[in-house]
C-alpha positions as CSV (number, residue, x, y, z in Angstrom):
1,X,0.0,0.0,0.0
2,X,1.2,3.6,-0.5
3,X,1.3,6.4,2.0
4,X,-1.3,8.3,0.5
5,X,-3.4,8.9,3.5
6,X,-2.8,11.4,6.4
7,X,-4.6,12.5,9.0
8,X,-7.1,14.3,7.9
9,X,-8.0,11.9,5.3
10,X,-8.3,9.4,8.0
11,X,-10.5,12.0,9.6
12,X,-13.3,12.3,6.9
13,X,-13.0,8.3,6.4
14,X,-14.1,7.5,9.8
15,X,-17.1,9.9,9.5
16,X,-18.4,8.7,6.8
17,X,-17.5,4.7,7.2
18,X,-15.1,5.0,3.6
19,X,-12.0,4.2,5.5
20,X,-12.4,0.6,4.0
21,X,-13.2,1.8,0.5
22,X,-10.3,3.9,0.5
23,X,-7.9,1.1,1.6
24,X,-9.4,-1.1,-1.3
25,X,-8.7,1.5,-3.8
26,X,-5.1,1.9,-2.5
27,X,-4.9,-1.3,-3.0
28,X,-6.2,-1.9,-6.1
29,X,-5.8,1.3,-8.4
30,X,-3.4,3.4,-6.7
31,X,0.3,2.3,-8.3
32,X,4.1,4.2,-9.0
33,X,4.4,2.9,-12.8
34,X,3.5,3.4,-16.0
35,X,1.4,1.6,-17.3
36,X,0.6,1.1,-20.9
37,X,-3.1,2.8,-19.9
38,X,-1.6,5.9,-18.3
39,X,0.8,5.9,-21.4
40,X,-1.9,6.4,-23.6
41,X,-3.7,8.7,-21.5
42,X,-0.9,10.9,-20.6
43,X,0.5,10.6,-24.3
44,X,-3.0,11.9,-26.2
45,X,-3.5,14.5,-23.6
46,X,-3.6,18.1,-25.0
47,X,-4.1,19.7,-21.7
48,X,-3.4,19.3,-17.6
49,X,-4.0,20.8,-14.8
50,X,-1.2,21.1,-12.3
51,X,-1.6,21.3,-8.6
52,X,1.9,22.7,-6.1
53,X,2.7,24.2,-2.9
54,X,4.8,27.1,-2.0
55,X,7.2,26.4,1.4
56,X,4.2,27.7,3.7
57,X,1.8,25.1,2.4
58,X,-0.2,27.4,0.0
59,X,-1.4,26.0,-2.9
60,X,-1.5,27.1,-6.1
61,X,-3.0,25.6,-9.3
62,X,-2.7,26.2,-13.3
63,X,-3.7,24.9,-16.6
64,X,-1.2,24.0,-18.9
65,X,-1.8,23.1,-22.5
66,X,0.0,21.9,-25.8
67,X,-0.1,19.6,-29.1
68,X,-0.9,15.7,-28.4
69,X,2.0,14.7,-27.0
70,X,3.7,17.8,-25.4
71,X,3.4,15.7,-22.1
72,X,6.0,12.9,-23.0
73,X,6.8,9.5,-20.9
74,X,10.5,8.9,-20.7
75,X,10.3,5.6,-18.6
76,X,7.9,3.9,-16.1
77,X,8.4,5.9,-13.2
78,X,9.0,10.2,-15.2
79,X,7.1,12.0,-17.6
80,X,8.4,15.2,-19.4
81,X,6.3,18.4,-20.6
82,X,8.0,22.2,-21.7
83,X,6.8,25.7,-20.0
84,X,6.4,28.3,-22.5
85,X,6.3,31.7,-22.0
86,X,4.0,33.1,-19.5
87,X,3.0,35.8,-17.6
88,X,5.8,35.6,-15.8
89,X,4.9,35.1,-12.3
90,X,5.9,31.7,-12.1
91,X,3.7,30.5,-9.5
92,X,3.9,27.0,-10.3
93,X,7.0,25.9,-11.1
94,X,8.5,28.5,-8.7
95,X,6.5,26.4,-6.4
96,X,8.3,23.6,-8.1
97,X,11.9,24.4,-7.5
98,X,11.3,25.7,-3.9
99,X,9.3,22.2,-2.8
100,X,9.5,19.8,-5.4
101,X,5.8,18.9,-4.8
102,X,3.2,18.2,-8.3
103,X,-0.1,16.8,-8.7
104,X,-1.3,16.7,-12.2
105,X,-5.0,15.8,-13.2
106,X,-5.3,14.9,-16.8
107,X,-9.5,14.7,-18.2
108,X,-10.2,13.6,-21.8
109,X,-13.4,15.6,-21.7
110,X,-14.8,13.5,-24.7
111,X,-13.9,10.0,-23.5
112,X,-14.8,11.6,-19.9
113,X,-12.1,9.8,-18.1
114,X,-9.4,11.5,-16.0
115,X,-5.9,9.9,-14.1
116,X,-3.9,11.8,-11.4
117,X,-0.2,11.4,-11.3
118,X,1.5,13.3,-8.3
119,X,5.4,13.2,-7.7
120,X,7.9,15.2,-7.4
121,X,9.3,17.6,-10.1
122,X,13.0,18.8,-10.9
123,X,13.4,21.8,-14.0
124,X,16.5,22.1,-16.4
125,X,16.8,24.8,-19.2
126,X,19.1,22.1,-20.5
127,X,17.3,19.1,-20.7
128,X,17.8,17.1,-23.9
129,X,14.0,17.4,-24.7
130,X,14.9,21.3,-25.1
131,X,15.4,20.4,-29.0
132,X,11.9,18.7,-29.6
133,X,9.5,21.6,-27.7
134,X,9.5,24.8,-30.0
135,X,10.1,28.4,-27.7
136,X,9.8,26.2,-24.6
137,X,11.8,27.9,-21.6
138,X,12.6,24.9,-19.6
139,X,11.7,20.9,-19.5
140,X,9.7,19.9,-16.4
141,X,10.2,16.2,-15.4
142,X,7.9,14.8,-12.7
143,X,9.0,11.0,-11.0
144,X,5.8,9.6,-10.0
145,X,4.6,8.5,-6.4
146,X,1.1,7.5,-6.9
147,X,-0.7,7.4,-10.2
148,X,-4.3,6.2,-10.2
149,X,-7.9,7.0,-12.0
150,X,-10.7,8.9,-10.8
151,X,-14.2,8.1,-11.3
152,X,-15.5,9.9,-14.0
153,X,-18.8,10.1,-13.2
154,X,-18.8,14.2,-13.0
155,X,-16.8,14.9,-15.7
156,X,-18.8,17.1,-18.4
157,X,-18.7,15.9,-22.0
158,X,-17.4,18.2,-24.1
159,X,-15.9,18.4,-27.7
160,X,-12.6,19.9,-28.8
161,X,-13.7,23.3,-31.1
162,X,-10.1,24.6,-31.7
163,X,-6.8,24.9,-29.9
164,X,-4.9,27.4,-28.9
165,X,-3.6,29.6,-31.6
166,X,-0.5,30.0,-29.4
167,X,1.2,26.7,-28.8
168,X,4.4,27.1,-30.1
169,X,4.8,25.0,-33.3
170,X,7.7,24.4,-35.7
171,X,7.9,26.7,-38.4
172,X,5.3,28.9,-37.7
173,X,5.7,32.1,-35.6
174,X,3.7,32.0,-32.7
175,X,1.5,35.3,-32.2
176,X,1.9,37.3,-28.7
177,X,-1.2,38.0,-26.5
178,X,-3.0,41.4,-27.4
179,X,-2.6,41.9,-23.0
180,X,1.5,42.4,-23.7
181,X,0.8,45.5,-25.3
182,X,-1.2,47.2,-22.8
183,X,0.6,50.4,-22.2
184,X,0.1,49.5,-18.0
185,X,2.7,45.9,-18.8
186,X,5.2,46.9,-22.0
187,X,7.8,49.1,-20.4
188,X,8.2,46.3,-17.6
189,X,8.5,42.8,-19.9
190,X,12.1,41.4,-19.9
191,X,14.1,42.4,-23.0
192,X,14.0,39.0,-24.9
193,X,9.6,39.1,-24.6
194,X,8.6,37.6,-28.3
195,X,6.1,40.7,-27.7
196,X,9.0,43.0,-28.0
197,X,9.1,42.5,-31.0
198,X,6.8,44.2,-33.7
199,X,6.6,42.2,-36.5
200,X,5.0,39.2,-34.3
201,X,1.0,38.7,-35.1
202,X,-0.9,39.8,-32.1
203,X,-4.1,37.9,-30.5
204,X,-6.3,38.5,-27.8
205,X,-6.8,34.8,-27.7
């Protein structure tokens, strides 16, 4: 069994007499590997959220989207994914590199399944997957300590309309948001912002 549960989990079990469930599904569906499953689901996935704490236990949580495939297994314990350009606040993956700490909650809103993969997380700006993400800043690889589904039975069906006009992709150039431009934010973005420049397309989304 893992060590999933604290105390207050154990809390809310005893209340409401799931302290038995939960130690089935521990048993049963909570793992630390890859499986061929979670490959598929992880590899297909064009979007995540991703769930961290800062060093005094406040949490913080983000979306974080791509092409098919941007979130990459690299063996049966690590998956992969790029950050792109942001707003620059960093809240998650400064959250990252100060505890180490990620839980990430894929949904396939058609198929109306979801899997949750939590581990811990290390970022290198020279990570060999640099060469195969377009304008990403830095490579984000997350070793896994509990991967297991959820039950789906909330999950909205929905159907993809269009993606995001600004995932990076190879040779194309990848328009900067309208927001960039405001006079309130352009005399304070950091010299190399792709909205420095004027020749880029601009968006508001």
């Amino acid at each position: 069994m893992s060590d999933i549960y604290q105390d207050g989990h154990r809390r809310l079990q005893e209340e409401f007499d799931t302290r038995r469930l939960a130690g089935r599904l521990d048993e049963e569906i909570v793992h630390d590997t890859i499986t061929p499953e979670d490959r598929a689901v992880i590899e297909r996935a064009d979007m995540f959220f991703l769930a961290t704490v800062d060093p005094r236990g406040r949490a913080n949580c983000s979306y974080k989207g791509g092409e098919p495939g941007f979130v990459r297994v690299v063996d049966d314990r690590t998956i992969a994914f790029p950050n792109y350009d942001g707003n620059g606040m960093y809240l998650s993956m400064g959250n990252l590199l100060a505890t180490t700490e990620a839980g990430l909650l894929f949904i396939d809103f058609e198929t109306q399944r979801r899997m949750r993969l939590n581990g811990e997380a290390t970022i290198d700006r020279r990570d060999p997957l640099m060469a195969e993400h377009p304008e990403a800043q830095f490579i984000v690889r997350v070793r896994a300590r509990e991967i297991f589904p959820n039950c789906p039975r909330y999950i909205h069906k929905m159907k993809l309309v269009e993606r995001s006009r600004f995932v990076p992709r190879a040779a194309r150039e990848t328009p900067v948001p309208a927001w960039k431009k405001g006079d309130w934010v352009c005399d304070v973005l950091p010299a190399g912002d792709p909205a420095r420049d004027a020749t880029r397309p601009v968006l508001d989304r």
